PDB file of C-alpha atoms in Angstrom:
ATOM      1  CA  GLY O  17     -83.398  48.914-140.690  1.00  0.00           C
ATOM      2  CA  PRO O  18     -79.542  49.564-141.358  1.00  0.00           C
ATOM      3  CA  CYS O  19     -80.523  52.772-143.918  1.00  0.00           C
ATOM      4  CA  ARG O  20     -81.221  56.536-142.793  1.00  0.00           C
ATOM      5  CA  PHE O  21     -82.151  59.883-145.550  1.00  0.00           C
ATOM      6  CA  THR O  22     -81.905  62.780-145.568  1.00  0.00           C
ATOM      7  CA  VAL O  23     -82.371  65.503-148.257  1.00  0.00           C
ATOM      8  CA  GLU O  24     -81.410  69.460-148.243  1.00  0.00           C
ATOM      9  CA  ASP O  25     -81.766  71.312-151.807  1.00  0.00           C
ATOM     10  CA  GLY O  26     -79.397  74.410-150.370  1.00  0.00           C
ATOM     11  CA  ARG O  27     -82.441  76.791-151.364  1.00  0.00           C
ATOM     12  CA  ASN O  28     -85.091  76.912-148.681  1.00  0.00           C
ATOM     13  CA  GLY O  29     -84.696  73.461-147.043  1.00  0.00           C
ATOM     14  CA  GLY O  30     -88.671  73.038-146.573  1.00  0.00           C
ATOM     15  CA  VAL O  31     -90.375  69.725-147.637  1.00  0.00           C
ATOM     16  CA  VAL O  32     -92.929  69.655-149.812  1.00  0.00           C
ATOM     17  CA  LEU O  33     -95.613  67.052-151.511  1.00  0.00           C
ATOM     18  CA  ALA O  34     -99.264  66.659-150.390  1.00  0.00           C
ATOM     19  CA  GLY O  35    -102.151  69.072-150.310  1.00  0.00           C
ATOM     20  CA  GLY O  36    -104.605  70.180-147.639  1.00  0.00           C
ATOM     21  CA  PRO O  37    -108.163  71.498-147.508  1.00  0.00           C
ATOM     22  CA  GLU O  38    -105.942  74.853-147.672  1.00  0.00           C
ATOM     23  CA  LEU O  39    -105.095  74.192-151.308  1.00  0.00           C
ATOM     24  CA  GLU O  40    -108.371  73.566-152.211  1.00  0.00           C
ATOM     25  CA  MET O  41    -110.375  75.748-150.970  1.00  0.00           C
ATOM     26  CA  GLU O  42    -107.291  78.230-152.800  1.00  0.00           C
ATOM     27  CA  LEU O  43    -107.906  76.330-155.986  1.00  0.00           C
ATOM     28  CA  ARG O  44    -111.405  76.735-156.391  1.00  0.00           C
ATOM     29  CA  GLU O  45    -111.730  80.746-154.997  1.00  0.00           C
ATOM     30  CA  ARG O  46    -108.451  81.471-157.835  1.00  0.00           C
ATOM     31  CA  GLY O  47    -110.631  79.075-160.330  1.00  0.00           C
ATOM     32  CA  ASN O  48    -108.484  79.425-163.367  1.00  0.00           C
ATOM     33  CA  ALA O  49    -107.296  82.823-163.086  1.00  0.00           C
ATOM     34  CA  GLY O  50    -103.191  83.827-162.501  1.00  0.00           C
ATOM     35  CA  PRO O  51    -100.913  81.207-160.715  1.00  0.00           C
ATOM     36  CA  VAL O  52    -102.200  78.146-158.453  1.00  0.00           C
ATOM     37  CA  VAL O  53    -100.375  79.023-155.682  1.00  0.00           C
ATOM     38  CA  GLU O  54     -97.236  82.110-155.671  1.00  0.00           C
ATOM     39  CA  PRO O  55     -94.145  79.828-154.220  1.00  0.00           C
ATOM     40  CA  GLU O  56     -93.433  82.175-150.993  1.00  0.00           C
ATOM     41  CA  ASP O  57     -97.073  80.618-149.534  1.00  0.00           C
ATOM     42  CA  ILE O  58     -96.835  77.324-150.762  1.00  0.00           C
ATOM     43  CA  GLY O  59     -95.700  75.469-147.605  1.00  0.00           C
ATOM     44  CA  LYS O  60     -99.326  77.181-145.980  1.00  0.00           C
ATOM     45  CA  TYR O  61    -100.810  74.597-148.023  1.00  0.00           C
ATOM     46  CA  VAL O  62     -98.581  71.689-148.786  1.00  0.00           C
ATOM     47  CA  GLN O  63     -96.999  69.403-147.061  1.00  0.00           C
ATOM     48  CA  GLY O  64     -94.813  66.563-147.392  1.00  0.00           C
ATOM     49  CA  LEU O  65     -91.753  66.385-149.805  1.00  0.00           C
ATOM     50  CA  ARG O  66     -90.939  68.660-152.843  1.00  0.00           C
ATOM     51  CA  PRO O  67     -90.260  66.847-155.995  1.00  0.00           C
ATOM     52  CA  MET O  68     -86.872  68.212-156.259  1.00  0.00           C
ATOM     53  CA  HIS O  69     -86.370  67.344-152.728  1.00  0.00           C
ATOM     54  CA  GLY O  70     -87.726  63.577-153.904  1.00  0.00           C
ATOM     55  CA  LEU O  71     -85.080  63.629-156.574  1.00  0.00           C
ATOM     56  CA  LEU O  72     -82.541  63.973-154.090  1.00  0.00           C
ATOM     57  CA  GLY O  73     -83.909  61.383-151.685  1.00  0.00           C
ATOM     58  CA  SER O  74     -84.724  58.410-154.567  1.00  0.00           C
ATOM     59  CA  ILE O  75     -80.953  58.935-155.702  1.00  0.00           C
ATOM     60  CA  ALA O  76     -79.672  58.585-152.093  1.00  0.00           C
ATOM     61  CA  VAL O  77     -81.918  55.747-151.416  1.00  0.00           C
ATOM     62  CA  CYS O  78     -81.523  53.693-155.377  1.00  0.00           C
ATOM     63  CA  GLY O  79     -77.594  53.950-154.708  1.00  0.00           C
ATOM     64  CA  ALA O  80     -77.513  53.280-151.407  1.00  0.00           C
ATOM     65  CA  LEU O  81     -79.157  50.017-151.582  1.00  0.00           C
ATOM     66  CA  ASP O  82     -76.804  48.998-154.594  1.00  0.00           C
ATOM     67  CA  ALA O  83     -74.408  49.554-152.341  1.00  0.00           C
ATOM     68  CA  LEU O  84     -75.853  47.300-150.180  1.00  0.00           C
ATOM     69  CA  LEU O  85     -75.808  44.605-151.892  1.00  0.00           C
ATOM     70  CA  ILE O  86     -72.429  45.040-153.410  1.00  0.00           C
ATOM     71  CA  LEU O  87     -70.938  44.836-149.757  1.00  0.00           C
ATOM     72  CA  ALA O  88     -73.339  42.397-149.006  1.00  0.00           C
ATOM     73  CA  LYS O  89     -71.321  40.175-152.060  1.00  0.00           C
ATOM     74  CA  GLN O  90     -67.583  41.140-150.299  1.00  0.00           C
ATOM     75  CA  LYS O  91     -69.435  39.181-146.916  1.00  0.00           C
ATOM     76  CA  GLU O  92     -68.934  43.101-145.144  1.00  0.00           C
ATOM     77  CA  ALA O  93     -71.969  43.275-142.740  1.00  0.00           C
ATOM     78  CA  LEU O  94     -73.096  46.548-142.000  1.00  0.00           C
ATOM     79  CA  ILE O  95     -74.533  47.596-138.558  1.00  0.00           C
ATOM     80  CA  ASP O  96     -76.260  51.282-140.066  1.00  0.00           C
ATOM     81  CA  LEU O  97     -76.035  52.792-142.843  1.00  0.00           C
ATOM     82  CA  THR O  98     -76.381  57.070-143.527  1.00  0.00           C
ATOM     83  CA  VAL O  99     -76.852  58.541-147.278  1.00  0.00           C
ATOM     84  CA  SER O 100     -76.957  62.437-146.940  1.00  0.00           C
ATOM     85  CA  ALA O 101     -77.912  63.873-150.212  1.00  0.00           C
ATOM     86  CA  GLU O 102     -77.297  67.950-151.196  1.00  0.00           C
ATOM     87  CA  GLY O 103     -78.149  69.551-154.534  1.00  0.00           C
ATOM     88  CA  ASP O 104     -76.966  73.165-155.646  1.00  0.00           C
ATOM     89  CA  ARG O 105     -79.870  74.824-157.739  1.00  0.00           C
ATOM     90  CA  PRO O 106     -79.452  78.197-159.845  1.00  0.00           C
ATOM     91  CA  ASP O 107     -81.925  80.763-157.864  1.00  0.00           C
ATOM     92  CA  SER O 108     -83.809  81.123-161.628  1.00  0.00           C
ATOM     93  CA  THR O 109     -87.236  79.058-163.329  1.00  0.00           C
ATOM     94  CA  PRO O 110     -86.501  76.118-164.182  1.00  0.00           C
ATOM     95  CA  ALA O 111     -83.853  75.694-161.451  1.00  0.00           C
ATOM     96  CA  PRO O 112     -82.398  72.357-162.197  1.00  0.00           C
ATOM     97  CA  PHE O 113     -79.847  70.208-160.329  1.00  0.00           C
ATOM     98  CA  THR O 114     -75.834  71.939-161.101  1.00  0.00           C
ATOM     99  CA  GLU O 115     -74.777  69.587-158.455  1.00  0.00           C
ATOM    100  CA  ILE O 116     -74.808  66.703-156.084  1.00  0.00           C
ATOM    101  CA  ARG O 117     -73.401  65.522-153.388  1.00  0.00           C
ATOM    102  CA  LEU O 118     -74.143  62.293-151.645  1.00  0.00           C
ATOM    103  CA  ARG O 119     -72.326  60.576-148.280  1.00  0.00           C
ATOM    104  CA  LEU O 120     -72.817  58.085-146.805  1.00  0.00           C
ATOM    105  CA  GLU O 121     -71.187  57.169-143.640  1.00  0.00           C
ATOM    106  CA  THR O 122     -71.004  54.008-141.534  1.00  0.00           C
ATOM    107  CA  ARG O 123     -69.987  53.188-138.217  1.00  0.00           C
ATOM    108  CA  SER O 124     -69.704  49.326-139.293  1.00  0.00           C
ATOM    109  CA  PRO O 125     -66.303  48.037-138.996  1.00  0.00           C
ATOM    110  CA  VAL O 126     -65.569  48.538-142.637  1.00  0.00           C
ATOM    111  CA  ASP O 127     -62.999  49.286-145.176  1.00  0.00           C
ATOM    112  CA  PRO O 128     -63.837  53.060-146.082  1.00  0.00           C
ATOM    113  CA  ASP O 129     -61.809  52.222-149.590  1.00  0.00           C
ATOM    114  CA  ARG O 130     -64.319  48.996-150.138  1.00  0.00           C
ATOM    115  CA  LEU O 131     -67.290  51.789-148.928  1.00  0.00           C
ATOM    116  CA  LEU O 132     -66.408  53.937-151.598  1.00  0.00           C
ATOM    117  CA  ARG O 133     -65.101  51.651-154.411  1.00  0.00           C
ATOM    118  CA  ALA O 134     -68.789  50.136-153.957  1.00  0.00           C
ATOM    119  CA  ALA O 135     -70.467  53.542-153.854  1.00  0.00           C
ATOM    120  CA  ASN O 136     -69.006  54.492-156.826  1.00  0.00           C
ATOM    121  CA  LEU O 137     -69.935  51.666-158.170  1.00  0.00           C
ATOM    122  CA  ALA O 138     -73.710  51.376-156.982  1.00  0.00           C
ATOM    123  CA  TYR O 139     -74.251  55.343-158.681  1.00  0.00           C
ATOM    124  CA  SER O 140     -72.355  55.117-161.308  1.00  0.00           C
ATOM    125  CA  LYS O 141     -73.090  51.782-162.969  1.00  0.00           C
ATOM    126  CA  TYR O 142     -76.415  50.253-161.076  1.00  0.00           C
ATOM    127  CA  CYS O 143     -78.283  53.502-159.883  1.00  0.00           C
ATOM    128  CA  SER O 144     -80.980  54.040-162.886  1.00  0.00           C
ATOM    129  CA  VAL O 145     -82.188  57.329-160.910  1.00  0.00           C
ATOM    130  CA  GLY O 146     -78.360  58.545-161.182  1.00  0.00           C
ATOM    131  CA  ASP O 147     -78.199  57.666-164.943  1.00  0.00           C
ATOM    132  CA  SER O 148     -81.258  59.128-165.491  1.00  0.00           C
ATOM    133  CA  LEU O 149     -79.858  62.532-164.314  1.00  0.00           C
ATOM    134  CA  ASP O 150     -78.428  64.943-167.299  1.00  0.00           C
ATOM    135  CA  PRO O 151     -74.813  64.558-167.384  1.00  0.00           C
ATOM    136  CA  ARG O 152     -74.271  67.970-167.206  1.00  0.00           C
ATOM    137  CA  ILE O 153     -74.906  67.524-163.319  1.00  0.00           C
ATOM    138  CA  ASN O 154     -71.542  67.133-161.022  1.00  0.00           C
ATOM    139  CA  LEU O 155     -72.665  64.059-158.792  1.00  0.00           C
ATOM    140  CA  SER O 156     -69.958  63.777-155.962  1.00  0.00           C
ATOM    141  CA  ILE O 157     -69.519  60.514-153.742  1.00  0.00           C
ATOM    142  CA  GLY O 158     -68.006  60.873-150.180  1.00  0.00           C
ATOM    143  CA  VAL O 159     -67.583  58.186-147.263  1.00  0.00           C
ATOM    144  CA  ALA O 160     -67.282  58.322-143.721  1.00  0.00           C
ATOM    145  CA  THR O 161     -66.413  54.852-141.325  1.00  0.00           C
ATOM    146  CA  VAL O 162     -66.328  55.374-137.731  1.00  0.00           C
ATOM    147  CA  GLU O 163     -66.557  52.099-135.711  1.00  0.00           C
ATOM    148  CA  HIS O 164     -69.120  52.026-133.015  1.00  0.00           C
ATOM    149  CA  ASP O 165     -70.401  55.481-131.497  1.00  0.00           C
ATOM    150  CA  THR O 166     -67.711  57.791-131.969  1.00  0.00           C
ATOM    151  CA  LEU O 167     -70.359  58.970-135.260  1.00  0.00           C
ATOM    152  CA  ASP O 168     -71.950  62.199-134.933  1.00  0.00           C
TER     153      ASP O 168
END
């Protein structure tokens, strides 16, 4: 497909979502006493995306798909689109995002200003995930266009 998504939150860089048999055993041993899994141990038991990484991925995908539709209506054919999402969170509990940075990159011969306008419109007007974010979160969008194989 034309899109690839990467997600990082600036804290651990790990991803966690689905539990395995080790987590089930730990839950049975602990019963109802104390926390289920200590934060530093969660990577031992769980694999996949953590919820906060999932949020970054969700906003990246949501806006990217809308940007692709906007550019298609403008007769701009994208060969590829890479969307990176990074977020900053305080070292506290809870630790909501304070800033999210999105970067759309393509090797397609599209005008960078058109790509930026499409991305801004997609994330500010059409992306339901972005519209669901706390308004205190600073959302910034950047774009890069490089023709063919010169993009890193």
